[in-house]
PDB file of C-alpha atoms in Angstrom:
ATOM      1  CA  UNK A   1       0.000   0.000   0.000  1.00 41.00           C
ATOM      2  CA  UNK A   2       0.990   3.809  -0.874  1.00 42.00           C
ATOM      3  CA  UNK A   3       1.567   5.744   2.753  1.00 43.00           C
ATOM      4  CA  UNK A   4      -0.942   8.387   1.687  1.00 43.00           C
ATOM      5  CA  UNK A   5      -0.218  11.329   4.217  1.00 43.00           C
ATOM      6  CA  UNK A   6       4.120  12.681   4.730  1.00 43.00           C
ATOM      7  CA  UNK A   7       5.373  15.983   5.117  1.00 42.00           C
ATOM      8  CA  UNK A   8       4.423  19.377   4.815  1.00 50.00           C
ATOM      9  CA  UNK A   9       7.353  21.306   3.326  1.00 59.00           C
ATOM     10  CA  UNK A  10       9.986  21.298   6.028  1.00 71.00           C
ATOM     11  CA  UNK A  11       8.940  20.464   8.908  1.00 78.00           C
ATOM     12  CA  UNK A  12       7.925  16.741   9.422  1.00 79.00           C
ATOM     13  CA  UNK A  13       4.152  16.212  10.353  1.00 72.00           C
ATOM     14  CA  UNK A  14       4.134  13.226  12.162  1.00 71.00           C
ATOM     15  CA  UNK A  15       6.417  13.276  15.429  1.00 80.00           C
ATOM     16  CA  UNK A  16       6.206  11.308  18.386  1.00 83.00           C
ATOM     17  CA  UNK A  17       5.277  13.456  21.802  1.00 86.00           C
ATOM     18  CA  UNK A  18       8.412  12.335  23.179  1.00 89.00           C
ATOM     19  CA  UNK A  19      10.351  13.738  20.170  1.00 89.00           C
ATOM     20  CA  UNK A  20       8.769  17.332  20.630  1.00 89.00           C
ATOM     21  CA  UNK A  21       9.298  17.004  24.497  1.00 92.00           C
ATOM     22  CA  UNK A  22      12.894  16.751  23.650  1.00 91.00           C
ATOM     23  CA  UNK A  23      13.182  19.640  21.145  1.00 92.00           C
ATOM     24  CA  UNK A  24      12.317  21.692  23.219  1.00 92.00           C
ATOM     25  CA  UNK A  25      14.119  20.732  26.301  1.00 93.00           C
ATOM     26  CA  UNK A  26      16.965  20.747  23.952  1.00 91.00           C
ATOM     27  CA  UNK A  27      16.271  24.235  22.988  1.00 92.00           C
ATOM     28  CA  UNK A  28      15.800  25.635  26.818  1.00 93.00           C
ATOM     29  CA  UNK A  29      19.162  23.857  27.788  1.00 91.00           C
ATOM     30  CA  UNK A  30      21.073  25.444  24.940  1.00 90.00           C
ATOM     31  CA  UNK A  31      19.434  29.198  25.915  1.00 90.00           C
ATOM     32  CA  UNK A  32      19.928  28.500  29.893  1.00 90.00           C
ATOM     33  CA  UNK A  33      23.557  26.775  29.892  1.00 88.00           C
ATOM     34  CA  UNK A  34      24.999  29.064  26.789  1.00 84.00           C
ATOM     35  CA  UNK A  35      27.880  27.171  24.828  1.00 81.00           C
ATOM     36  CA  UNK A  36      29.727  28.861  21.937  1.00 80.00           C
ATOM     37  CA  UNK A  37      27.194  29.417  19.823  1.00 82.00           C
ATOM     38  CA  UNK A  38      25.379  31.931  22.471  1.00 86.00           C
ATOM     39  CA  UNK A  39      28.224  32.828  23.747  1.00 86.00           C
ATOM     40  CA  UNK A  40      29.390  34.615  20.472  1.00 87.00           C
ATOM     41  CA  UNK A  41      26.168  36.751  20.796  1.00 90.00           C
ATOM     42  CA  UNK A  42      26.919  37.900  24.693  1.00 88.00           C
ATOM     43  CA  UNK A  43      30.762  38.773  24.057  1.00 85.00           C
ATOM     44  CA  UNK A  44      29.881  40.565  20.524  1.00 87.00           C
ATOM     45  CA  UNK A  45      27.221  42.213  22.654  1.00 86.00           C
ATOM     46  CA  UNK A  46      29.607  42.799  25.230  1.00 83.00           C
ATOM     47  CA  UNK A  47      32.689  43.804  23.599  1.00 81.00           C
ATOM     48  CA  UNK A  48      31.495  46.585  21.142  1.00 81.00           C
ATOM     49  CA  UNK A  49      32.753  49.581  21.367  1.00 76.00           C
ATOM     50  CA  UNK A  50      31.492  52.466  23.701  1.00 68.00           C
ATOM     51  CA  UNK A  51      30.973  55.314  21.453  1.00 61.00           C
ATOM     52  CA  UNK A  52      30.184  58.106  23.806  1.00 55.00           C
ATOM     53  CA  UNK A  53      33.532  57.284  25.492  1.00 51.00           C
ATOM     54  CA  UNK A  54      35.626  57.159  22.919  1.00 53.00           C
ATOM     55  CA  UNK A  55      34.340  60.763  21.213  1.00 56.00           C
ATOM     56  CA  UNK A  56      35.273  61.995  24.851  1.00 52.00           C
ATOM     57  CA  UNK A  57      39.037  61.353  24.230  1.00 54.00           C
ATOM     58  CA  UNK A  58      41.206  62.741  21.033  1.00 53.00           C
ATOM     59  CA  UNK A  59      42.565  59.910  19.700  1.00 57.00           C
ATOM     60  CA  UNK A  60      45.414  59.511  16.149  1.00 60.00           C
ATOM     61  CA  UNK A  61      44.821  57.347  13.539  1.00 64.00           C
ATOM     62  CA  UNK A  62      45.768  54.487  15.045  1.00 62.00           C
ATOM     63  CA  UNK A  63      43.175  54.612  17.248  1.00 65.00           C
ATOM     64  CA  UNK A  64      40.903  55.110  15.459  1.00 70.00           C
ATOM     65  CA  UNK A  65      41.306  52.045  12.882  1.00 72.00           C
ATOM     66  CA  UNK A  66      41.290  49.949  15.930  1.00 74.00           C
ATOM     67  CA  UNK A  67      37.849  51.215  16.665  1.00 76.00           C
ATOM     68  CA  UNK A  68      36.322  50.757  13.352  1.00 79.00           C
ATOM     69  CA  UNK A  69      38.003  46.912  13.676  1.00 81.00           C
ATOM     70  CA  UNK A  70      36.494  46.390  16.923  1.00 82.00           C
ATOM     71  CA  UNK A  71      33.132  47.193  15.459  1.00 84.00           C
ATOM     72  CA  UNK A  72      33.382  45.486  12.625  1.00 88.00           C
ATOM     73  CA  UNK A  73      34.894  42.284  14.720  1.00 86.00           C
ATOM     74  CA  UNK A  74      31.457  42.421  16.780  1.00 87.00           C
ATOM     75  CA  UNK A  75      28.713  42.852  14.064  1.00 91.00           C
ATOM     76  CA  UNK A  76      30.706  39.883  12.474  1.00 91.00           C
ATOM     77  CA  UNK A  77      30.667  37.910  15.709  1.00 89.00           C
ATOM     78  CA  UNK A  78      27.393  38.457  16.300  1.00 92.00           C
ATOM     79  CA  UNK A  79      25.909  37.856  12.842  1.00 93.00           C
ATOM     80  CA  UNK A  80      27.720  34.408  13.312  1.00 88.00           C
ATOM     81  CA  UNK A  81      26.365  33.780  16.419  1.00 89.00           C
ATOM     82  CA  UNK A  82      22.519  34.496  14.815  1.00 93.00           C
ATOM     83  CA  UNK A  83      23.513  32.253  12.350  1.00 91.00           C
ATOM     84  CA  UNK A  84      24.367  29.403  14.857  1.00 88.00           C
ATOM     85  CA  UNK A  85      21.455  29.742  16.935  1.00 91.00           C
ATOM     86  CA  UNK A  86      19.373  29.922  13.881  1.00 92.00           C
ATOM     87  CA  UNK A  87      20.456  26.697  12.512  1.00 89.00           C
ATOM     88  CA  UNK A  88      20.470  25.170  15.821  1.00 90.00           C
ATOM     89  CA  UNK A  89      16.954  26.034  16.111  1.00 93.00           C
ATOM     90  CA  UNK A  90      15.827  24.143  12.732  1.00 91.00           C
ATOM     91  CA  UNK A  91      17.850  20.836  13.051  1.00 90.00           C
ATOM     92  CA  UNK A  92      16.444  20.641  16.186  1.00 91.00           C
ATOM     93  CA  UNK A  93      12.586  21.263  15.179  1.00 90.00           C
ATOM     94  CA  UNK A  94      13.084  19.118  12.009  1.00 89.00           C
ATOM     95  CA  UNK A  95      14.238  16.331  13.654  1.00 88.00           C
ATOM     96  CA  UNK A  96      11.912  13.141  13.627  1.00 85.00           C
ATOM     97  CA  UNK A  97      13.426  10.911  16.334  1.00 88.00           C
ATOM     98  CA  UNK A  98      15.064  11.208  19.634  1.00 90.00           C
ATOM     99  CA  UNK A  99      18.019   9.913  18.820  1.00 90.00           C
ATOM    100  CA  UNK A 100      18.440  12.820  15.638  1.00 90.00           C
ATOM    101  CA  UNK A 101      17.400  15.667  17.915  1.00 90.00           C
ATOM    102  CA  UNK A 102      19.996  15.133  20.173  1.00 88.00           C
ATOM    103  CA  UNK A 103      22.860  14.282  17.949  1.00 89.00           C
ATOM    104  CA  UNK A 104      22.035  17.480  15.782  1.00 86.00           C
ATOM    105  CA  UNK A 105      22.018  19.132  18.687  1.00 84.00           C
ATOM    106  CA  UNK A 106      25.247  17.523  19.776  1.00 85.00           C
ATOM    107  CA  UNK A 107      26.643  18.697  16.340  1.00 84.00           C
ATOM    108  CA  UNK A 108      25.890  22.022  16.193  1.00 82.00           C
ATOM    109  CA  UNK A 109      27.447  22.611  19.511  1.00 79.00           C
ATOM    110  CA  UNK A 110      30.823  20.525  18.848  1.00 82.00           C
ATOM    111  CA  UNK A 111      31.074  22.431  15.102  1.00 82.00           C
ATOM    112  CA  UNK A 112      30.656  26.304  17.095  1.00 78.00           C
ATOM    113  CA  UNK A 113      33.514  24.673  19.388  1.00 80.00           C
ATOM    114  CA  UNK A 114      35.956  23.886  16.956  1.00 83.00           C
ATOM    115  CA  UNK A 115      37.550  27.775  16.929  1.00 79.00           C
ATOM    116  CA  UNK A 116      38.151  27.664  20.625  1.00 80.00           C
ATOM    117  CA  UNK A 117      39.482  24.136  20.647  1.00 83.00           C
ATOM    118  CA  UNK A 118      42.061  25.022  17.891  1.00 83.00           C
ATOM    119  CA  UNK A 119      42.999  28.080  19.473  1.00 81.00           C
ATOM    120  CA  UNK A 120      43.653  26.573  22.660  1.00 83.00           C
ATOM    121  CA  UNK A 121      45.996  23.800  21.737  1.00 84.00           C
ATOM    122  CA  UNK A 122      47.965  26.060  19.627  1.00 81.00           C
ATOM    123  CA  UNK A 123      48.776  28.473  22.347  1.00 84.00           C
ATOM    124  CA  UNK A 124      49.029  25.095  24.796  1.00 82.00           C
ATOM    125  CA  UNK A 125      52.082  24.137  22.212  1.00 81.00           C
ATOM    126  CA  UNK A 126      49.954  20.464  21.286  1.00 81.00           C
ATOM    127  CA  UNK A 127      50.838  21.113  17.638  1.00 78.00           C
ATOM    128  CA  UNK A 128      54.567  22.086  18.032  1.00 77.00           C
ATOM    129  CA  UNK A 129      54.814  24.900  15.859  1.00 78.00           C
ATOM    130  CA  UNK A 130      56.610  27.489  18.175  1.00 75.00           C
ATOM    131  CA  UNK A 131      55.076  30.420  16.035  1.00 79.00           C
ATOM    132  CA  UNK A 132      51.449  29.411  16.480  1.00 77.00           C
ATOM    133  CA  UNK A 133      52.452  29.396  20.107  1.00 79.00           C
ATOM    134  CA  UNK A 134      53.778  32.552  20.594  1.00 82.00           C
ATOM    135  CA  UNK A 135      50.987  34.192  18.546  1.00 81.00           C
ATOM    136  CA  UNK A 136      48.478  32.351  20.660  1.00 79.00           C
ATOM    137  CA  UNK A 137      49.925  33.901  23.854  1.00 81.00           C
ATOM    138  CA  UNK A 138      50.939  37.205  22.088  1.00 81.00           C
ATOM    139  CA  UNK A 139      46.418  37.723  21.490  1.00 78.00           C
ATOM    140  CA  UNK A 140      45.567  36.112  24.765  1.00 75.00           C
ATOM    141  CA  UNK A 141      47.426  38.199  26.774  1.00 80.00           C
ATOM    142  CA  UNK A 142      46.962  41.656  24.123  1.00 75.00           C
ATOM    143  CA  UNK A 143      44.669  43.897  26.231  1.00 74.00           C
ATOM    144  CA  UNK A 144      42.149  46.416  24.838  1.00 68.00           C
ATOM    145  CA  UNK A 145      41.970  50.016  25.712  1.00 65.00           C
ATOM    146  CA  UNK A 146      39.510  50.323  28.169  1.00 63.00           C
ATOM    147  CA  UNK A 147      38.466  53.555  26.717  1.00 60.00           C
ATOM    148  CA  UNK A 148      37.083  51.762  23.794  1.00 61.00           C
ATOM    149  CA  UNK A 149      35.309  48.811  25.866  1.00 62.00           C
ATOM    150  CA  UNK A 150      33.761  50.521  28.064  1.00 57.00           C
ATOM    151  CA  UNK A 151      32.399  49.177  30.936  1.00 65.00           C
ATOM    152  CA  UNK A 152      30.765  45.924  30.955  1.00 68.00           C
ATOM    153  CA  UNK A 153      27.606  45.097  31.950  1.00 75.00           C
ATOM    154  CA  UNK A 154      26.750  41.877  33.754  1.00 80.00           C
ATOM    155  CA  UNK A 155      22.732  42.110  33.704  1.00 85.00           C
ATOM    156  CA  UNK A 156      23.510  42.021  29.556  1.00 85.00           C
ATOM    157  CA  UNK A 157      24.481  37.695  29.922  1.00 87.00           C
ATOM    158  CA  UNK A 158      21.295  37.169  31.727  1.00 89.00           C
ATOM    159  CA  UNK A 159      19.043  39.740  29.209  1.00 91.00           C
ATOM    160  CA  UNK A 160      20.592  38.081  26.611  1.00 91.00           C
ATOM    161  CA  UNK A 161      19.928  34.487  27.882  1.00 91.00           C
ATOM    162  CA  UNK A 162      16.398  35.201  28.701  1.00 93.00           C
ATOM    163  CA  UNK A 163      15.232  36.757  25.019  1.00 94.00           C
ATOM    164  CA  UNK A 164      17.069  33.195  23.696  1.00 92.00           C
ATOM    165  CA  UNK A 165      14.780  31.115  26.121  1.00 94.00           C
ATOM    166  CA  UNK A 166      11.831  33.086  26.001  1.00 95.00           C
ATOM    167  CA  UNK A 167      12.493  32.854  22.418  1.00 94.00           C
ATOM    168  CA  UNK A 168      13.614  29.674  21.055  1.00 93.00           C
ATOM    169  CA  UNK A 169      11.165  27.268  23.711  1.00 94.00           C
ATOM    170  CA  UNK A 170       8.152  28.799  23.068  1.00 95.00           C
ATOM    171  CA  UNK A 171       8.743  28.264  19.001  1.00 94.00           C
ATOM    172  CA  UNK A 172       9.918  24.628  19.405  1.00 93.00           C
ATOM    173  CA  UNK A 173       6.934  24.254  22.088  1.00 93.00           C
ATOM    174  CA  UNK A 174       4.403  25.621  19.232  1.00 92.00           C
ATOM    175  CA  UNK A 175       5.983  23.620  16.599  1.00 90.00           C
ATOM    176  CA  UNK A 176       6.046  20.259  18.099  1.00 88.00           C
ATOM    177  CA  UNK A 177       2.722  20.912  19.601  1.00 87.00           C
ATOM    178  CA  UNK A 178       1.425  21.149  15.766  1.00 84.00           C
ATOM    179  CA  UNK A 179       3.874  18.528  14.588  1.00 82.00           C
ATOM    180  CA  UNK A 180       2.348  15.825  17.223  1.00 80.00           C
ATOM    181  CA  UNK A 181      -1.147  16.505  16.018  1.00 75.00           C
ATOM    182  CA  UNK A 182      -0.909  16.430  12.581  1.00 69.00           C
ATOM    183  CA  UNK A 183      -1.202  20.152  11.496  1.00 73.00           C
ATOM    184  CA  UNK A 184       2.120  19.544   9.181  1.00 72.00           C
ATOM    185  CA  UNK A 185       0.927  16.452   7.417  1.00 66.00           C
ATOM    186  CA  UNK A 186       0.136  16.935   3.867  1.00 61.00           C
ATOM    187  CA  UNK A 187      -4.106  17.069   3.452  1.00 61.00           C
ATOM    188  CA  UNK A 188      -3.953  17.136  -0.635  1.00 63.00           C
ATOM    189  CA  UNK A 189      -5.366  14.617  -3.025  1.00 67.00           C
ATOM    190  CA  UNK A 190      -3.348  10.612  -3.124  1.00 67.00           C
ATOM    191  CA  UNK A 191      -3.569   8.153  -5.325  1.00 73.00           C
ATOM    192  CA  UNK A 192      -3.701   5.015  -3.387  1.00 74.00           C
ATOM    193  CA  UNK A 193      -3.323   1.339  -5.095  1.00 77.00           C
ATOM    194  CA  UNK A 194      -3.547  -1.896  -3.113  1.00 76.00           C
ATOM    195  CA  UNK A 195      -1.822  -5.075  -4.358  1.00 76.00           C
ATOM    196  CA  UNK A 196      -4.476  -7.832  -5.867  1.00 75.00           C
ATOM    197  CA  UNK A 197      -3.646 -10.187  -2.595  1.00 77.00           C
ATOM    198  CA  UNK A 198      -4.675  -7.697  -0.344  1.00 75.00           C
ATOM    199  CA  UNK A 199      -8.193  -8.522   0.058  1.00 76.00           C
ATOM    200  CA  UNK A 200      -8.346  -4.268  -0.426  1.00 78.00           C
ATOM    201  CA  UNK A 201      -8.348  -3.843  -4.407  1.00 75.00           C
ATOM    202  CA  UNK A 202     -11.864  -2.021  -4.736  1.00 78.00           C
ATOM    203  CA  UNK A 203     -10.410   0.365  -2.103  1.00 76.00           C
ATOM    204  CA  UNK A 204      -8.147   2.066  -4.727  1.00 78.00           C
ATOM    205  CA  UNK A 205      -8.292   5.286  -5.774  1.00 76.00           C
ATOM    206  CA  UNK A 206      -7.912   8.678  -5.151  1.00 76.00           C
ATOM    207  CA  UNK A 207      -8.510   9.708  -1.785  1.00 72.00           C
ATOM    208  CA  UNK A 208      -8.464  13.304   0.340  1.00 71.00           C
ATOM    209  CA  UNK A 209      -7.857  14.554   3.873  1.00 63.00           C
ATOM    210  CA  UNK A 210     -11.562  14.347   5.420  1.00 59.00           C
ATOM    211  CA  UNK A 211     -13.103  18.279   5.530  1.00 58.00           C
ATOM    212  CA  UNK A 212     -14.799  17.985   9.042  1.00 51.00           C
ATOM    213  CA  UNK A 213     -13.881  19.651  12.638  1.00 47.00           C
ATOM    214  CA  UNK A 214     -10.411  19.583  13.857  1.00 47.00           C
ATOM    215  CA  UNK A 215     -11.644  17.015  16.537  1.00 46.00           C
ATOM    216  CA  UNK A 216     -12.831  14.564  14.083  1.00 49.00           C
ATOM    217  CA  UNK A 217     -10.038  14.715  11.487  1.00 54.00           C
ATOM    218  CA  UNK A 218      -8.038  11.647  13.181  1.00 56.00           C
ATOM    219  CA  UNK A 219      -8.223   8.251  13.610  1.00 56.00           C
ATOM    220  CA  UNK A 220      -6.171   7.426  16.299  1.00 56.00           C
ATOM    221  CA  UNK A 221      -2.864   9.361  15.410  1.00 55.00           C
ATOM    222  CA  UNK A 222      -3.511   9.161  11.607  1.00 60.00           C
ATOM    223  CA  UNK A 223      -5.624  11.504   9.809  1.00 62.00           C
ATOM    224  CA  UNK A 224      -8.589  10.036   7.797  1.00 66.00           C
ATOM    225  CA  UNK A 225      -9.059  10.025   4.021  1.00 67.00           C
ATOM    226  CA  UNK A 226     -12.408  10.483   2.129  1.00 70.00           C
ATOM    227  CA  UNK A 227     -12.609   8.826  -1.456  1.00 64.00           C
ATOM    228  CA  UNK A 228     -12.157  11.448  -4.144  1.00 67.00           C
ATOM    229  CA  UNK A 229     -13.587  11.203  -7.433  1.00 62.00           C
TER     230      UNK A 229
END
């Protein structure tokens, strides 16, 4: 027998409750306990430069191309944390199984790592090139006029954390609400053919998602089809 009801675009119509339980608790864990990916957002957030403060002081040339860097190093930072969260946000929510949610999850977080990782065993010495050492050191240990940071702003991590939670859950919550129930699975016309041992042949045909009430439209967790002419 043709399966006569699937997908609706992207997002898969026919998840377990379990599955969208775990989206979103995989969402609210990744906005609450803030790995790289979030992180990027907070110190691009944090780091950019105070503008008031630094029009207060006369500054050369110098100066001031390290302030246009600094800005342009946080837009960049932060457009790449957006990014991240972004795409964590749909591999999670398109995810069909358990076991998928949490290794996309898993993914995502281990890829937005890979920077930090790098850059820490170069300036550690693991890959025994003495220059990548010394640089390492040389930019962990270069320090920022504090006339173009600023001062820094605690509250910001936990403003920041909160729009991501109150956010991302809420969407993945919604979603996998509509994904459990069926909202997502494709209602258009099927052509269904069952095989001649079946016992089923004069069931064949076209067939389309039942028009009736929202309570009515399922049969158990499957939708019911109508015979189309």
């Amino acid at each position: 027998v043709i399966e006569v009801d699937g997908n609706h675009g992207w997002l898969p119509g026919d998840v377990e409750f379990l599955v969208s339980i775990s989206q979103s608790l995989c969402l609210a864990t990744f906005a609450l306990f803030p790995e790289e990916t979030l992180k990027d957002i907070i110190t691009a957030v944090q780091m950019f430069p105070t503008t008031r403060i630094w029009k207060e002081k006369n500054h050369g040339k110098r100066e001031q191309h390290l302030f246009r860097r600094m800005i342009l190093s946080s837009i960049l930072r932060f457009i790449q944390g957006i990014i991240a969260v972004l795409a964590t946000f749909f591999l999670v929510v398109t995810s069909t199984t358990v076991v998928d949610v949490t290794l996309n999850f898993a993914a995502v977080n281990l890829i937005s790592s890979i920077d930090e990782t790098a850059f820490s065993l170069a300036t550690e010495g693991y890959y025994h090139i003495k220059t990548l050492k010394e640089k390492g050191k040389e930019i962990e240990n270069k320090k920022l006029p504090s006339d173009i940071l600023g001062k820094v702003y605690p509250f910001l991590n936990l403003l920041i954390t909160c729009i991501a939670f109150f956010t991302l859950v809420p969407w993945a919550m919604y979603i996998g609400i509509n994904q459990t129930i069926g909202t997502y699975l494709d209602r258009g016309i099927f052509r269904v053919e069952f095989g001649d041992t079946s016992g089923l042949k004069g069931y064949s045909g076209c067939y389309k998602a039942g028009d009736v009430p929202f309570k009515s439209r399922m049969v158990g967790e499957r939708f019911f089809y109508e015979y189309y002419n």
